[in-house]
A tleap script that builds the chain and sets N, CA, C and O, in Angstrom:
source leaprc.protein.ff14SB
mol = sequence {
  NGLY ARG VAL ASN GLY ILE THR GLN SER ILE
  LEU GLN SER LYS GLY ARG TYR PRO PHE THR
  PHE THR ARG LEU GLN THR GLY TYR TYR LYS
  ILE GLY TRP THR PRO ASP HIE PRO ASP GLY
  ALA ASN PHE MET VAL PHE ALA GLN GLY GLU
  GLY THR GLY SER THR TRP ASN ILE LEU SER
  ASP ALA THR SER SER LEU GLY ASN ARG PRO
  GLU SER VAL THR PHE ILE VAL ARG ASN SER
  SER PHE GLY ILE THR ASP GLY ILE ILE ASN
  PHE ALA VAL LEU CALA
}
set mol.1.N position { -15.837 147.634 163.369 }
set mol.1.CA position { -15.710 146.485 162.886 }
set mol.1.C position { -14.458 146.751 161.776 }
set mol.1.O position { -13.993 147.805 161.342 }
set mol.2.N position { -14.131 145.407 161.521 }
set mol.2.CA position { -12.828 145.618 160.416 }
set mol.2.C position { -13.155 144.401 159.629 }
set mol.2.O position { -13.359 143.308 160.157 }
set mol.3.N position { -13.199 144.633 158.307 }
set mol.3.CA position { -13.483 143.497 157.279 }
set mol.3.C position { -12.610 143.451 156.127 }
set mol.3.O position { -12.079 144.484 155.718 }
set mol.4.N position { -12.425 142.344 155.579 }
set mol.4.CA position { -11.514 142.146 154.497 }
set mol.4.C position { -12.474 141.956 153.255 }
set mol.4.O position { -13.226 140.984 153.309 }
set mol.5.N position { -12.529 142.686 152.259 }
set mol.5.CA position { -13.432 142.415 151.043 }
set mol.5.C position { -12.808 141.718 150.215 }
set mol.5.O position { -13.493 141.179 149.345 }
set mol.6.N position { -11.470 141.515 150.203 }
set mol.6.CA position { -10.675 140.376 149.259 }
set mol.6.C position { -11.174 138.900 149.599 }
set mol.6.O position { -11.589 138.047 148.815 }
set mol.7.N position { -11.024 138.835 150.947 }
set mol.7.CA position { -11.140 137.432 151.480 }
set mol.7.C position { -12.728 137.191 151.875 }
set mol.7.O position { -13.192 136.065 152.057 }
set mol.8.N position { -13.395 138.255 151.968 }
set mol.8.CA position { -14.818 138.265 152.312 }
set mol.8.C position { -14.964 137.763 153.811 }
set mol.8.O position { -15.787 136.951 154.235 }
set mol.9.N position { -14.091 138.356 154.431 }
set mol.9.CA position { -14.069 137.987 156.220 }
set mol.9.C position { -14.242 139.202 156.973 }
set mol.9.O position { -13.925 140.332 156.602 }
set mol.10.N position { -14.824 138.838 158.168 }
set mol.10.CA position { -14.744 139.611 159.411 }
set mol.10.C position { -13.493 139.569 160.021 }
set mol.10.O position { -13.281 138.549 160.675 }
set mol.11.N position { -12.553 140.454 159.979 }
set mol.11.CA position { -11.621 140.454 160.656 }
set mol.11.C position { -11.469 140.753 162.381 }
set mol.11.O position { -10.721 140.169 163.165 }
set mol.12.N position { -12.418 141.833 162.661 }
set mol.12.CA position { -12.391 142.188 163.940 }
set mol.12.C position { -13.838 142.650 164.373 }
set mol.12.O position { -14.318 143.373 163.499 }
set mol.13.N position { -14.628 142.471 165.379 }
set mol.13.CA position { -15.637 143.069 165.868 }
set mol.13.C position { -15.620 143.564 167.156 }
set mol.13.O position { -15.287 142.806 168.066 }
set mol.14.N position { -15.933 144.745 167.393 }
set mol.14.CA position { -15.683 145.362 168.613 }
set mol.14.C position { -17.097 146.296 168.959 }
set mol.14.O position { -17.561 147.024 168.082 }
set mol.15.N position { -17.646 146.215 170.136 }
set mol.15.CA position { -18.928 147.114 170.285 }
set mol.15.C position { -20.015 146.258 171.167 }
set mol.15.O position { -19.824 145.259 171.860 }
set mol.16.N position { -21.274 147.021 170.894 }
set mol.16.CA position { -22.316 146.238 171.794 }
set mol.16.C position { -22.984 145.193 170.897 }
set mol.16.O position { -23.485 144.218 171.457 }
set mol.17.N position { -23.042 145.289 169.615 }
set mol.17.CA position { -23.746 143.768 168.824 }
set mol.17.C position { -22.791 143.507 167.703 }
set mol.17.O position { -22.156 144.322 167.034 }
set mol.18.N position { -22.815 142.377 167.646 }
set mol.18.CA position { -22.141 141.688 166.404 }
set mol.18.C position { -22.678 142.256 164.973 }
set mol.18.O position { -23.715 142.892 164.784 }
set mol.19.N position { -21.898 141.941 164.209 }
set mol.19.CA position { -22.479 142.341 162.838 }
set mol.19.C position { -22.239 141.408 161.852 }
set mol.19.O position { -21.591 140.410 162.167 }
set mol.20.N position { -22.708 141.559 160.506 }
set mol.20.CA position { -22.773 140.481 159.505 }
set mol.20.C position { -21.974 141.335 158.120 }
set mol.20.O position { -22.140 142.525 157.851 }
set mol.21.N position { -21.179 140.457 157.443 }
set mol.21.CA position { -20.645 141.330 156.426 }
set mol.21.C position { -20.889 140.595 155.130 }
set mol.21.O position { -20.620 139.396 155.067 }
set mol.22.N position { -21.338 141.185 154.189 }
set mol.22.CA position { -21.749 140.779 152.916 }
set mol.22.C position { -20.883 141.384 151.688 }
set mol.22.O position { -20.864 142.612 151.597 }
set mol.23.N position { -20.098 140.548 150.645 }
set mol.23.CA position { -19.878 141.529 149.860 }
set mol.23.C position { -20.792 141.295 148.535 }
set mol.23.O position { -20.948 140.243 147.916 }
set mol.24.N position { -21.378 142.635 148.265 }
set mol.24.CA position { -22.367 142.452 147.273 }
set mol.24.C position { -21.835 142.309 145.721 }
set mol.24.O position { -22.447 141.644 144.886 }
set mol.25.N position { -20.827 142.896 145.493 }
set mol.25.CA position { -20.221 142.814 144.229 }
set mol.25.C position { -18.774 143.426 144.687 }
set mol.25.O position { -18.493 143.753 145.840 }
set mol.26.N position { -17.926 143.510 143.563 }
set mol.26.CA position { -16.510 144.214 143.762 }
set mol.26.C position { -16.687 145.395 144.381 }
set mol.26.O position { -17.346 146.254 143.794 }
set mol.27.N position { -16.211 145.631 145.505 }
set mol.27.CA position { -16.237 147.109 146.162 }
set mol.27.C position { -17.414 147.483 146.956 }
set mol.27.O position { -17.282 148.384 147.783 }
set mol.28.N position { -18.559 146.897 146.807 }
set mol.28.CA position { -19.708 147.017 147.546 }
set mol.28.C position { -19.734 146.129 148.709 }
set mol.28.O position { -19.589 144.920 148.531 }
set mol.29.N position { -19.936 146.696 150.091 }
set mol.29.CA position { -19.929 146.010 151.331 }
set mol.29.C position { -21.371 146.284 151.957 }
set mol.29.O position { -21.763 147.450 151.958 }
set mol.30.N position { -22.109 145.377 152.441 }
set mol.30.CA position { -23.100 145.447 153.144 }
set mol.30.C position { -22.835 145.026 154.835 }
set mol.30.O position { -22.525 143.883 155.173 }
set mol.31.N position { -22.991 145.987 155.651 }
set mol.31.CA position { -23.006 145.622 157.042 }
set mol.31.C position { -24.302 145.552 157.744 }
set mol.31.O position { -25.157 146.435 157.662 }
set mol.32.N position { -24.428 144.358 158.508 }
set mol.32.CA position { -25.836 144.519 158.931 }
set mol.32.C position { -25.726 144.385 160.576 }
set mol.32.O position { -24.639 144.353 161.151 }
set mol.33.N position { -26.919 144.316 161.210 }
set mol.33.CA position { -26.747 144.141 162.629 }
set mol.33.C position { -28.187 143.962 163.262 }
set mol.33.O position { -29.052 144.279 162.445 }
set mol.34.N position { -28.574 143.646 164.187 }
set mol.34.CA position { -29.666 143.607 165.259 }
set mol.34.C position { -29.355 143.942 166.413 }
set mol.34.O position { -28.284 143.569 166.890 }
set mol.35.N position { -30.085 144.593 166.997 }
set mol.35.CA position { -31.379 145.296 166.783 }
set mol.35.C position { -31.518 146.323 165.848 }
set mol.35.O position { -30.445 146.679 165.361 }
set mol.36.N position { -32.693 147.015 165.376 }
set mol.36.CA position { -32.501 148.129 164.399 }
set mol.36.C position { -31.749 149.277 165.328 }
set mol.36.O position { -31.762 149.335 166.557 }
set mol.37.N position { -31.202 150.022 164.556 }
set mol.37.CA position { -30.452 151.160 165.149 }
set mol.37.C position { -31.547 152.169 165.698 }
set mol.37.O position { -32.604 152.360 165.097 }
set mol.38.N position { -31.221 152.781 166.854 }
set mol.38.CA position { -32.230 153.764 167.608 }
set mol.38.C position { -32.565 154.771 166.922 }
set mol.38.O position { -33.630 155.305 167.232 }
set mol.39.N position { -31.740 155.369 165.738 }
set mol.39.CA position { -32.013 156.449 164.839 }
set mol.39.C position { -32.534 156.026 163.823 }
set mol.39.O position { -32.345 156.827 162.908 }
set mol.40.N position { -33.250 154.938 163.435 }
set mol.40.CA position { -33.434 154.642 162.148 }
set mol.40.C position { -32.262 154.387 161.268 }
set mol.40.O position { -31.204 153.851 161.599 }
set mol.41.N position { -32.662 154.929 159.889 }
set mol.41.CA position { -31.742 154.998 159.224 }
set mol.41.C position { -30.973 156.343 158.983 }
set mol.41.O position { -30.384 156.524 157.918 }
set mol.42.N position { -30.983 157.322 160.019 }
set mol.42.CA position { -30.644 158.563 159.995 }
set mol.42.C position { -29.201 158.347 161.463 }
set mol.42.O position { -29.182 158.823 162.598 }
set mol.43.N position { -28.391 157.627 160.890 }
set mol.43.CA position { -27.462 157.319 162.001 }
set mol.43.C position { -26.029 157.746 161.121 }
set mol.43.O position { -25.830 157.882 159.914 }
set mol.44.N position { -25.105 157.893 162.374 }
set mol.44.CA position { -23.719 158.527 161.851 }
set mol.44.C position { -22.875 157.093 161.655 }
set mol.44.O position { -23.058 156.070 162.315 }
set mol.45.N position { -21.948 157.276 160.627 }
set mol.45.CA position { -21.019 156.089 160.427 }
set mol.45.C position { -19.849 156.731 159.666 }
set mol.45.O position { -19.980 157.692 158.908 }
set mol.46.N position { -18.612 156.067 159.960 }
set mol.46.CA position { -17.365 156.313 159.783 }
set mol.46.C position { -16.685 155.395 159.371 }
set mol.46.O position { -16.693 154.339 160.004 }
set mol.47.N position { -16.006 155.510 158.350 }
set mol.47.CA position { -15.020 154.324 157.701 }
set mol.47.C position { -13.827 154.971 157.067 }
set mol.47.O position { -13.824 156.083 156.540 }
set mol.48.N position { -12.590 153.966 157.203 }
set mol.48.CA position { -11.327 154.255 156.412 }
set mol.48.C position { -10.851 152.961 155.659 }
set mol.48.O position { -11.228 151.855 156.044 }
set mol.49.N position { -10.131 153.095 154.728 }
set mol.49.CA position { -9.466 152.120 154.003 }
set mol.49.C position { -7.906 151.811 154.739 }
set mol.49.O position { -7.252 152.697 155.289 }
set mol.50.N position { -7.599 150.799 154.659 }
set mol.50.CA position { -6.314 150.296 155.164 }
set mol.50.C position { -5.339 150.196 154.014 }
set mol.50.O position { -4.193 149.848 154.298 }
set mol.51.N position { -5.619 150.437 152.840 }
set mol.51.CA position { -4.590 150.603 151.887 }
set mol.51.C position { -4.487 149.359 151.132 }
set mol.51.O position { -4.174 149.528 149.953 }
set mol.52.N position { -4.665 148.182 151.494 }
set mol.52.CA position { -4.542 146.907 151.199 }
set mol.52.C position { -5.579 146.841 150.126 }
set mol.52.O position { -6.671 147.277 150.490 }
set mol.53.N position { -5.517 146.410 148.902 }
set mol.53.CA position { -6.360 146.484 147.806 }
set mol.53.C position { -6.348 147.776 147.177 }
set mol.53.O position { -7.149 147.920 146.253 }
set mol.54.N position { -5.481 148.915 147.533 }
set mol.54.CA position { -5.492 150.277 147.200 }
set mol.54.C position { -6.711 150.911 147.559 }
set mol.54.O position { -7.204 151.834 146.911 }
set mol.55.N position { -7.271 150.347 148.742 }
set mol.55.CA position { -8.559 151.088 149.180 }
set mol.55.C position { -8.041 152.655 149.793 }
set mol.55.O position { -7.099 152.878 150.554 }
set mol.56.N position { -8.944 153.567 149.214 }
set mol.56.CA position { -8.594 154.973 149.709 }
set mol.56.C position { -9.469 155.879 150.028 }
set mol.56.O position { -9.264 156.856 150.748 }
set mol.57.N position { -10.832 155.467 149.306 }
set mol.57.CA position { -11.959 156.299 149.395 }
set mol.57.C position { -13.221 155.419 149.748 }
set mol.57.O position { -13.650 154.586 148.950 }
set mol.58.N position { -13.856 155.668 151.114 }
set mol.58.CA position { -14.840 154.738 151.271 }
set mol.58.C position { -16.252 155.598 151.581 }
set mol.58.O position { -16.310 156.418 152.497 }
set mol.59.N position { -17.472 155.273 150.619 }
set mol.59.CA position { -18.627 155.974 150.851 }
set mol.59.C position { -19.439 155.224 151.558 }
set mol.59.O position { -19.422 153.993 151.551 }
set mol.60.N position { -20.234 155.967 152.241 }
set mol.60.CA position { -21.346 155.272 152.758 }
set mol.60.C position { -22.767 155.818 151.707 }
set mol.60.O position { -23.107 157.000 151.673 }
set mol.61.N position { -23.343 154.920 151.049 }
set mol.61.CA position { -24.411 155.219 150.019 }
set mol.61.C position { -25.724 155.493 150.761 }
set mol.61.O position { -26.649 154.685 150.687 }
set mol.62.N position { -25.813 156.552 151.432 }
set mol.62.CA position { -27.141 156.818 152.047 }
set mol.62.C position { -28.441 157.202 151.367 }
set mol.62.O position { -29.548 157.252 151.902 }
set mol.63.N position { -28.114 157.486 150.015 }
set mol.63.CA position { -29.176 158.123 149.562 }
set mol.63.C position { -29.875 157.361 148.228 }
set mol.63.O position { -30.837 157.811 147.606 }
set mol.64.N position { -29.048 155.893 147.889 }
set mol.64.CA position { -29.735 155.315 146.742 }
set mol.64.C position { -30.691 154.205 147.374 }
set mol.64.O position { -31.081 154.246 148.541 }
set mol.65.N position { -31.038 153.149 146.402 }
set mol.65.CA position { -31.540 152.149 146.780 }
set mol.65.C position { -30.816 151.049 147.782 }
set mol.65.O position { -31.398 150.206 148.464 }
set mol.66.N position { -29.446 151.273 147.694 }
set mol.66.CA position { -28.591 150.412 148.428 }
set mol.66.C position { -28.483 151.144 149.972 }
set mol.66.O position { -27.946 150.521 150.888 }
set mol.67.N position { -28.903 152.188 150.135 }
set mol.67.CA position { -28.786 153.204 151.345 }
set mol.67.C position { -28.725 152.680 152.576 }
set mol.67.O position { -28.911 151.472 152.726 }
set mol.68.N position { -28.477 153.446 153.560 }
set mol.68.CA position { -28.616 152.931 154.883 }
set mol.68.C position { -30.011 152.687 155.095 }
set mol.68.O position { -30.891 153.250 154.443 }
set mol.69.N position { -30.235 151.785 156.072 }
set mol.69.CA position { -31.464 151.084 156.549 }
set mol.69.C position { -31.319 150.895 158.214 }
set mol.69.O position { -30.249 150.551 158.716 }
set mol.70.N position { -32.441 151.142 158.953 }
set mol.70.CA position { -32.316 150.807 160.434 }
set mol.70.C position { -31.294 149.565 160.853 }
set mol.70.O position { -30.717 149.511 161.939 }
set mol.71.N position { -31.171 148.545 159.761 }
set mol.71.CA position { -30.502 147.325 160.390 }
set mol.71.C position { -29.174 147.237 159.443 }
set mol.71.O position { -28.509 146.234 159.704 }
set mol.72.N position { -28.657 148.016 158.450 }
set mol.72.CA position { -27.605 148.073 157.714 }
set mol.72.C position { -27.028 149.484 157.183 }
set mol.72.O position { -27.650 150.546 157.202 }
set mol.73.N position { -25.695 149.281 156.698 }
set mol.73.CA position { -25.141 150.401 155.788 }
set mol.73.C position { -24.491 149.678 154.714 }
set mol.73.O position { -24.257 148.485 154.902 }
set mol.74.N position { -24.171 150.206 153.642 }
set mol.74.CA position { -23.683 149.832 152.477 }
set mol.74.C position { -22.563 150.722 152.090 }
set mol.74.O position { -22.780 151.919 151.906 }
set mol.75.N position { -21.381 150.217 151.955 }
set mol.75.CA position { -19.989 150.977 151.854 }
set mol.75.C position { -19.705 150.723 150.288 }
set mol.75.O position { -19.899 149.625 149.767 }
set mol.76.N position { -19.260 151.769 149.641 }
set mol.76.CA position { -18.533 151.603 148.322 }
set mol.76.C position { -17.144 151.802 148.552 }
set mol.76.O position { -16.821 152.637 149.397 }
set mol.77.N position { -16.165 151.090 147.861 }
set mol.77.CA position { -14.906 151.032 148.033 }
set mol.77.C position { -14.158 151.670 147.104 }
set mol.77.O position { -14.331 150.977 146.101 }
set mol.78.N position { -13.373 152.634 146.787 }
set mol.78.CA position { -12.650 153.109 145.721 }
set mol.78.C position { -11.190 153.260 145.594 }
set mol.78.O position { -10.721 153.617 146.674 }
set mol.79.N position { -10.463 153.147 144.849 }
set mol.79.CA position { -9.096 153.203 144.739 }
set mol.79.C position { -8.462 154.639 144.519 }
set mol.79.O position { -9.210 155.586 144.276 }
set mol.80.N position { -7.202 154.795 144.596 }
set mol.80.CA position { -7.014 156.488 144.432 }
set mol.80.C position { -7.412 156.844 142.992 }
set mol.80.O position { -7.341 158.062 142.829 }
set mol.81.N position { -7.725 156.316 142.119 }
set mol.81.CA position { -8.270 156.531 140.708 }
set mol.81.C position { -9.672 156.790 140.648 }
set mol.81.O position { -10.236 157.224 139.643 }
set mol.82.N position { -10.343 156.465 141.951 }
set mol.82.CA position { -11.764 156.452 141.840 }
set mol.82.C position { -12.377 155.178 141.229 }
set mol.82.O position { -13.551 155.317 140.885 }
set mol.83.N position { -11.910 154.142 141.051 }
set mol.83.CA position { -12.083 152.763 140.381 }
set mol.83.C position { -12.543 152.141 141.853 }
set mol.83.O position { -11.998 152.227 142.953 }
set mol.84.N position { -13.804 151.459 141.417 }
set mol.84.CA position { -13.996 150.256 142.481 }
set mol.84.C position { -13.036 149.230 142.718 }
set mol.84.O position { -12.399 148.710 141.801 }
set mol.85.N position { -12.916 148.935 143.863 }
set mol.85.CA position { -11.947 147.974 144.211 }
set mol.85.C position { -12.372 147.286 145.644 }
set mol.85.O position { -13.139 147.830 146.439 }
set mol.86.N position { -11.774 146.041 145.843 }
set mol.86.CA position { -11.840 145.320 147.272 }
set mol.86.C position { -10.497 145.532 147.975 }
set mol.86.O position { -9.365 145.572 147.492 }
set mol.87.N position { -10.966 145.673 149.398 }
set mol.87.CA position { -9.853 145.881 150.341 }
set mol.87.C position { -10.352 145.613 151.812 }
set mol.87.O position { -11.402 145.038 152.100 }
set mol.88.N position { -9.409 146.134 152.713 }
set mol.88.CA position { -9.757 146.055 154.045 }
set mol.88.C position { -10.047 147.219 154.482 }
set mol.88.O position { -9.362 148.179 154.129 }
set mol.89.N position { -11.256 147.389 155.447 }
set mol.89.CA position { -11.914 148.705 155.744 }
set mol.89.C position { -12.191 148.320 157.261 }
set mol.89.O position { -12.485 147.236 157.764 }
set mol.90.N position { -11.980 149.685 157.867 }
set mol.90.CA position { -12.385 149.873 159.223 }
set mol.90.C position { -13.771 150.849 159.375 }
set mol.90.O position { -14.095 151.843 158.726 }
set mol.91.N position { -14.365 150.251 160.347 }
set mol.91.CA position { -15.924 151.423 160.391 }
set mol.91.C position { -16.388 151.320 161.789 }
set mol.91.O position { -16.187 150.350 162.520 }
set mol.92.N position { -16.956 152.279 162.069 }
set mol.92.CA position { -17.773 152.791 163.159 }
set mol.92.C position { -19.133 153.341 163.227 }
set mol.92.O position { -19.330 154.537 163.012 }
set mol.93.N position { -20.197 152.423 163.553 }
set mol.93.CA position { -21.396 153.352 163.636 }
set mol.93.C position { -21.880 153.582 165.169 }
set mol.93.O position { -21.928 152.830 166.143 }
set mol.94.N position { -22.242 155.042 164.949 }
set mol.94.CA position { -22.579 155.545 166.329 }
set mol.94.C position { -23.989 155.592 166.761 }
set mol.94.O position { -24.972 155.871 166.076 }
set mol.95.N position { -23.925 155.258 168.068 }
set mol.95.CA position { -25.456 155.080 168.592 }
set mol.95.C position { -25.949 155.985 169.719 }
set mol.95.O position { -27.101 155.876 170.139 }
savepdb mol mol.pdb
quit
């Protein structure tokens, strides 16, 4: 998928299932889907920032209360100074 955290919109969806996008707060994005992932919360995900909004570092916060769930992943978006920021990101969830 491809999402814009600045405008809080889905820019592109590709793959087997559609997804939802929620901006929880500046730089915190929750991506959700159905049905649950076949690997539960132990799935692999990749993400990259496009530079818009100075997105540079994308973290998947798998170990906190925001962490991965069978139906969602939360990304934390940071700029080159490691400050929280909004921007455009691309991601893939492997099944």
